[in-house]
CSV table of C-alpha atoms in Angstrom, one decimal:
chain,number,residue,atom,x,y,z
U,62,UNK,CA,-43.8,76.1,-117.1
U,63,UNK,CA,-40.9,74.1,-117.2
U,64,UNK,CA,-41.2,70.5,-115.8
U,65,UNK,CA,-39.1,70.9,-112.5
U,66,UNK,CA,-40.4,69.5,-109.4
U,67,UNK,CA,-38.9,69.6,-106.0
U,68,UNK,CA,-38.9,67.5,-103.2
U,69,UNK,CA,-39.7,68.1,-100.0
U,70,UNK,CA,-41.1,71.8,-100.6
U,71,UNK,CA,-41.1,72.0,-96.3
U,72,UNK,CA,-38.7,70.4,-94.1
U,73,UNK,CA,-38.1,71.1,-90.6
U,74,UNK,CA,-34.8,68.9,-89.5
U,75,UNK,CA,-32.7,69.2,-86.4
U,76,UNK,CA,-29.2,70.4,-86.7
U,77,UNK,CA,-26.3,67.5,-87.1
U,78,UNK,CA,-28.7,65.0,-89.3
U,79,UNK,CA,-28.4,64.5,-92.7
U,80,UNK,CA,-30.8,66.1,-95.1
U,81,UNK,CA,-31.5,65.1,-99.0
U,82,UNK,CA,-33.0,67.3,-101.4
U,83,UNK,CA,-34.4,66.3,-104.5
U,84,UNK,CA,-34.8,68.0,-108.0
U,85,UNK,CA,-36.7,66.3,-110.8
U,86,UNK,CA,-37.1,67.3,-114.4
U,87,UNK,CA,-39.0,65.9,-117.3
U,88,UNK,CA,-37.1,68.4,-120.4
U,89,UNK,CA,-34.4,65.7,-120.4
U,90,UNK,CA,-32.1,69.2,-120.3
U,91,UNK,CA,-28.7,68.6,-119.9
U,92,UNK,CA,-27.8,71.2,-117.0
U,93,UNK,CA,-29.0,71.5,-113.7
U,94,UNK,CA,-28.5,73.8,-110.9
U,95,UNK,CA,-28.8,74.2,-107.3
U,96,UNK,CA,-29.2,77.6,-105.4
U,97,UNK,CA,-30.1,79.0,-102.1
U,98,UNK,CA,-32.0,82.0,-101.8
U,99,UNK,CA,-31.1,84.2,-98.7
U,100,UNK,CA,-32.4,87.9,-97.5
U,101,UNK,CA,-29.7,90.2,-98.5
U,102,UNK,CA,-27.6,87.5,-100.3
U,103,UNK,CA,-30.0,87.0,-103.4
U,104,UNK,CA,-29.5,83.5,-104.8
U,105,UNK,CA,-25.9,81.8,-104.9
U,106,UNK,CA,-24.8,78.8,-106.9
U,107,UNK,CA,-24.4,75.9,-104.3
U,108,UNK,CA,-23.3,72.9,-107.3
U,109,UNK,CA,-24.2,72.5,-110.9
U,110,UNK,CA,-24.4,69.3,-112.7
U,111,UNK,CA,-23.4,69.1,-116.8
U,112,UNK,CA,-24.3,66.1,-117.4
U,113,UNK,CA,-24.7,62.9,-115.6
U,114,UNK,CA,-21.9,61.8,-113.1
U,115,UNK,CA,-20.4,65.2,-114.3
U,116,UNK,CA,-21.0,68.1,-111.5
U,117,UNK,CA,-18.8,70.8,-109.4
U,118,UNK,CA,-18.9,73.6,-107.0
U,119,UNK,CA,-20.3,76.8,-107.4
U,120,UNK,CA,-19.7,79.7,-104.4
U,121,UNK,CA,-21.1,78.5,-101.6
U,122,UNK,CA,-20.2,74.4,-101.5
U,123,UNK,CA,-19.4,73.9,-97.9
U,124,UNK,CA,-21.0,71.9,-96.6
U,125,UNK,CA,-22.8,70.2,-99.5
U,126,UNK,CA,-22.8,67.4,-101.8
U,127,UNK,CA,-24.4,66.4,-104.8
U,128,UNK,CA,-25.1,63.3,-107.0
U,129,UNK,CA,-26.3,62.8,-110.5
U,130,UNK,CA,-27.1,59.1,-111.7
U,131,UNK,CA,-29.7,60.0,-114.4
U,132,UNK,CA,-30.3,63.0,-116.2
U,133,UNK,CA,-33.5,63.9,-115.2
U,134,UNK,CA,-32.6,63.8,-111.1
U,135,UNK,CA,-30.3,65.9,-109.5
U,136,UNK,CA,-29.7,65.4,-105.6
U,137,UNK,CA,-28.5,67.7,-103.2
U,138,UNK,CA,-27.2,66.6,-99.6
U,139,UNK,CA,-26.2,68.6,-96.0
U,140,UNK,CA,-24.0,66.1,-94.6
U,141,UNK,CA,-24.9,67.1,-91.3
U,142,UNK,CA,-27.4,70.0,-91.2
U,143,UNK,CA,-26.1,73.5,-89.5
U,144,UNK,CA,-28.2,76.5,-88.7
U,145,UNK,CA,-27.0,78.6,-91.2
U,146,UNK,CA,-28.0,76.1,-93.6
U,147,UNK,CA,-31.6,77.2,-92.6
U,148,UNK,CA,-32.7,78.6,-96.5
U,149,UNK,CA,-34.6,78.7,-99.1
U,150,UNK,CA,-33.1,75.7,-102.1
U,151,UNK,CA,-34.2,76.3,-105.3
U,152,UNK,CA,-33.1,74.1,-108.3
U,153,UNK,CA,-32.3,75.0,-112.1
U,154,UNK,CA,-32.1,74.0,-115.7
U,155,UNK,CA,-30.8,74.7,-119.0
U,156,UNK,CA,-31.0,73.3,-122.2
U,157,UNK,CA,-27.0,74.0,-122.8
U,158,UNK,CA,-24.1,76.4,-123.2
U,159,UNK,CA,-26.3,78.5,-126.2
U,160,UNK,CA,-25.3,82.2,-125.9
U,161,UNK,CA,-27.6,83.1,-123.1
U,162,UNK,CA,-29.0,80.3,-122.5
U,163,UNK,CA,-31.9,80.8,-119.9
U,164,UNK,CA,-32.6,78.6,-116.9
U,165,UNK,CA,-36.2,77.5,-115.2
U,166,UNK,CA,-36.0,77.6,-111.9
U,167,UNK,CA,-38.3,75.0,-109.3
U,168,UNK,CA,-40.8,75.9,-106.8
U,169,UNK,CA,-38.1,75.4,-104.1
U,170,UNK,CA,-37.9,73.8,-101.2
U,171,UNK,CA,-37.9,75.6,-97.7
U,172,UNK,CA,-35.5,74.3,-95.3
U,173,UNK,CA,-35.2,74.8,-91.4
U,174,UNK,CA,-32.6,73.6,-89.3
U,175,UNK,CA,-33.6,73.6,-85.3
A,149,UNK,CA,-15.1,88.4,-111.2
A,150,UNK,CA,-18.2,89.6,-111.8
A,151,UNK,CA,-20.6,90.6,-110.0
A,152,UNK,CA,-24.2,92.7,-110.0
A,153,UNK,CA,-25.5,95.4,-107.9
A,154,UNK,CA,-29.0,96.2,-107.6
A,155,UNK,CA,-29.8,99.8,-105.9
A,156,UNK,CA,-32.3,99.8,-103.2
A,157,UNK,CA,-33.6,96.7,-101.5
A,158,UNK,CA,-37.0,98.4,-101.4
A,159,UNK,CA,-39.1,100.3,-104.3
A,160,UNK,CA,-42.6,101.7,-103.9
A,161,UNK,CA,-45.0,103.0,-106.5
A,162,UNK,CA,-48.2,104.1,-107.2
A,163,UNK,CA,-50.3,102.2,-109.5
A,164,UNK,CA,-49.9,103.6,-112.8
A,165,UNK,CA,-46.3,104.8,-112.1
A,166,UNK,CA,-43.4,104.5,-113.9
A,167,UNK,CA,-41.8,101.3,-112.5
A,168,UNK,CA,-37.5,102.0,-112.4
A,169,UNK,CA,-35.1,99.1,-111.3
A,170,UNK,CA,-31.4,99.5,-111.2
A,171,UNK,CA,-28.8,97.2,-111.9
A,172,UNK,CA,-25.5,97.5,-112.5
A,173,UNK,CA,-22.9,94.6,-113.3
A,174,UNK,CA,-19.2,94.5,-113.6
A,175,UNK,CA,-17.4,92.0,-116.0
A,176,UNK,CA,-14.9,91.9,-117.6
A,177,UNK,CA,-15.7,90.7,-120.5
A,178,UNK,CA,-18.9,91.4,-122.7
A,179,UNK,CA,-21.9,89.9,-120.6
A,180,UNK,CA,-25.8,88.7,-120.9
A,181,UNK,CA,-27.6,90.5,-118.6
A,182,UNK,CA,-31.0,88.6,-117.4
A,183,UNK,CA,-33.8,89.8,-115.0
A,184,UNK,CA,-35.9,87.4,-113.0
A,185,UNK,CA,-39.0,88.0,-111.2
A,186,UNK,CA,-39.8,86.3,-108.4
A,187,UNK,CA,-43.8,86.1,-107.0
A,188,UNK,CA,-44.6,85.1,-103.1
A,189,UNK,CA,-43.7,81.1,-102.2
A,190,UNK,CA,-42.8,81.0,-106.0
A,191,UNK,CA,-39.7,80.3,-108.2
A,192,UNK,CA,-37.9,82.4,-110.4
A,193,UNK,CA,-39.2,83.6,-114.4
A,194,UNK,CA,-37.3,85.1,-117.0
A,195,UNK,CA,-38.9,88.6,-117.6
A,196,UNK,CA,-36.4,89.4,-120.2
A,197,UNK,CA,-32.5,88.9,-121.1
A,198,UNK,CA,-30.3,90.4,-123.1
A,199,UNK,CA,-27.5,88.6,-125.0
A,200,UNK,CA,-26.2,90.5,-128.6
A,201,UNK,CA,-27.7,92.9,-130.8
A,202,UNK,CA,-30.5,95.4,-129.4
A,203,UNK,CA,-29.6,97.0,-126.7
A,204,UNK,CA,-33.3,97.4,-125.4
A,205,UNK,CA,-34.9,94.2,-124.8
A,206,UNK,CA,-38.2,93.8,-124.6
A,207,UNK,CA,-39.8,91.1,-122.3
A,208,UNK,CA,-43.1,89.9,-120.7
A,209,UNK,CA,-46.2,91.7,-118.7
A,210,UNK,CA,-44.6,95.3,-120.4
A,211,UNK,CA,-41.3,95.4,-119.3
A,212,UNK,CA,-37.9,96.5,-120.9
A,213,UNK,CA,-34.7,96.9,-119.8
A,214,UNK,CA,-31.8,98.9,-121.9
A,215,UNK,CA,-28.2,97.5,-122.2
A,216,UNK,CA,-25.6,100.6,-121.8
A,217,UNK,CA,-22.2,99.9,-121.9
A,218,UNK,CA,-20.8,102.8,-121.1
A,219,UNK,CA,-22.5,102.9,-117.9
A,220,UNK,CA,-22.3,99.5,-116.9
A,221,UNK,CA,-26.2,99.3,-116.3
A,222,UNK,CA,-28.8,96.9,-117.3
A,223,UNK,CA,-32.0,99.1,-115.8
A,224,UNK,CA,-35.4,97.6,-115.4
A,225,UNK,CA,-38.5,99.6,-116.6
A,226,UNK,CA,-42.2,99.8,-117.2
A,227,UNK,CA,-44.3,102.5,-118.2
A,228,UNK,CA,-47.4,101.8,-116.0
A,229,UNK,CA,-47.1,99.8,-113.1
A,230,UNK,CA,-50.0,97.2,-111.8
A,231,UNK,CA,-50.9,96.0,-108.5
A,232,UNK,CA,-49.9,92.9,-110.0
A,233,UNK,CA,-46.4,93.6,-110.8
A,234,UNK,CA,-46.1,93.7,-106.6
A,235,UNK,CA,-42.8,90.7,-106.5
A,236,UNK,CA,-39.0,90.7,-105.7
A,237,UNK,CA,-36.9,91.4,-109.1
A,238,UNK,CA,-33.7,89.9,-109.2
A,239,UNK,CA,-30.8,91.3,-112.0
A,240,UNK,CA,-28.1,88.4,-113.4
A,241,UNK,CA,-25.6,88.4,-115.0
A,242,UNK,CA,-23.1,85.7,-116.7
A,243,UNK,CA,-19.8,85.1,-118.6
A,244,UNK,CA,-19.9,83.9,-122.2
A,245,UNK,CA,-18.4,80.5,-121.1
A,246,UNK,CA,-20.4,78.1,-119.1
A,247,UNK,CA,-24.2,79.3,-118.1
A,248,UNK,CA,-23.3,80.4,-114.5
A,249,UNK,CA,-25.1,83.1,-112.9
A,250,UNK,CA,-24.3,85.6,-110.6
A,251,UNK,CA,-27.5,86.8,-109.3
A,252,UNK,CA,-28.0,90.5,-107.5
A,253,UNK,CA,-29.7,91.2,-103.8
A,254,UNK,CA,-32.9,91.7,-104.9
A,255,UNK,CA,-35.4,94.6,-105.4
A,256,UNK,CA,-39.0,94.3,-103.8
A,257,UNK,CA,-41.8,96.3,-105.4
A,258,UNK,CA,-44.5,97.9,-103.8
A,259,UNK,CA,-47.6,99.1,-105.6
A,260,UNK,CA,-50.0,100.9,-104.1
A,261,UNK,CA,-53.2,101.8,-105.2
């Protein structure tokens, strides 16, 4: 298994507080990913990071941030938690832009916002 | 823009049935195909992707999948299926630029004995 670790894997919050998620690898890969997972939706792109300090939006950024100071940590943050940010987070990585390059995906951390 | 579209949300089989999952993608430009399985309370694996050359890929715990071009379709097969291959599939697809994936709804199988 890849080395990808995420942190929290539960978290209960109430809505309008801030929420960080965290995403740790140990591959020293260069890309990293954050998704959420929804019924019906499958999993869409939240941000991507290609390198450090280097990141931008994927399809569903609203309401999110992100932050990448090392390579091997890649943050993600609801501003203010909604409901509809209740989901299911799961980060990525990929060694690079290799044709078909393949990307491990986390354990993924369950979110509910009250 | 592309996109992926996986028929039925739901798929049951026997055990030792042939196991069929649909995808189809649109893209408008040659595309690598991926399919993901996804276990309870667990992250994604790669089963199997394809990228150039064979158009039937081969991937792990006996599946294949078969890359046809005319029909847009990238579909998901094993010969046999095993209470064990009970998880939610997921088809992907992606651009030959940056590693971005657009992922599919989602296929559940069922196997029952």
């Amino acid at each position: 298994d890849a080395g990808i670790t995420q942190s929290p894997r539960h978290k209960v919050t109430e809505t309008g507080t801030p929420v960080t998620l965290r995403c740790h690898q140990t591959e020293n890969h260069r890309y990293m990913y954050w998704y959420r997972q929804d019924p019906g939706h499958g999993l869409r792109l939240i941000h991507y990071s290609y390198g450090v300090k280097d990141t931008d939006k994927g399809e569903v950024s609203d309401g999110y941030s992100v932050s990448r100071s090392k390579t091997e940590d890649f943050l993600l943050t609801l501003e203010s938690a909604t409901s509809s940010q209740t989901s299911v987070y799961f980060c990525a990585i990929s060694g690079g832009q290799a044709p078909g390059e393949t990307q491990y995906f986390g354990p993924g951390t369950r979110l509910l916002v009250l | 823009a592309q996109s992926v579209t996986q028929l039925g949300s739901h798929v049951s089989v026997s055990e030792g049935a042939l196991v069929l999952l649909r995808c189809n993608y649109s893209s408008s430009v040659p595309p690598y195909l991926f399919w993901y399985v996804q276990y309870p309370n667990q992250g994604l694996q790669l089963l199997l992707k394809y990228t150039t050359g064979a158009t039937l890929v081969k991937g792990i715990n006996g599946f294949e999948a078969e890359f046809k071009k005319s029909e847009t379709s990238f579909h998901l097969t094993k010969p046999s299926a095993h209470m064990s291959d009970a998880a939610e599939y997921f088809c992907a697809v992606s651009d030959r630029g940056f590693q971005k994936l657009v992922f599919g709804t989602g296929t559940r199988l069922l196997v029952s004995p």
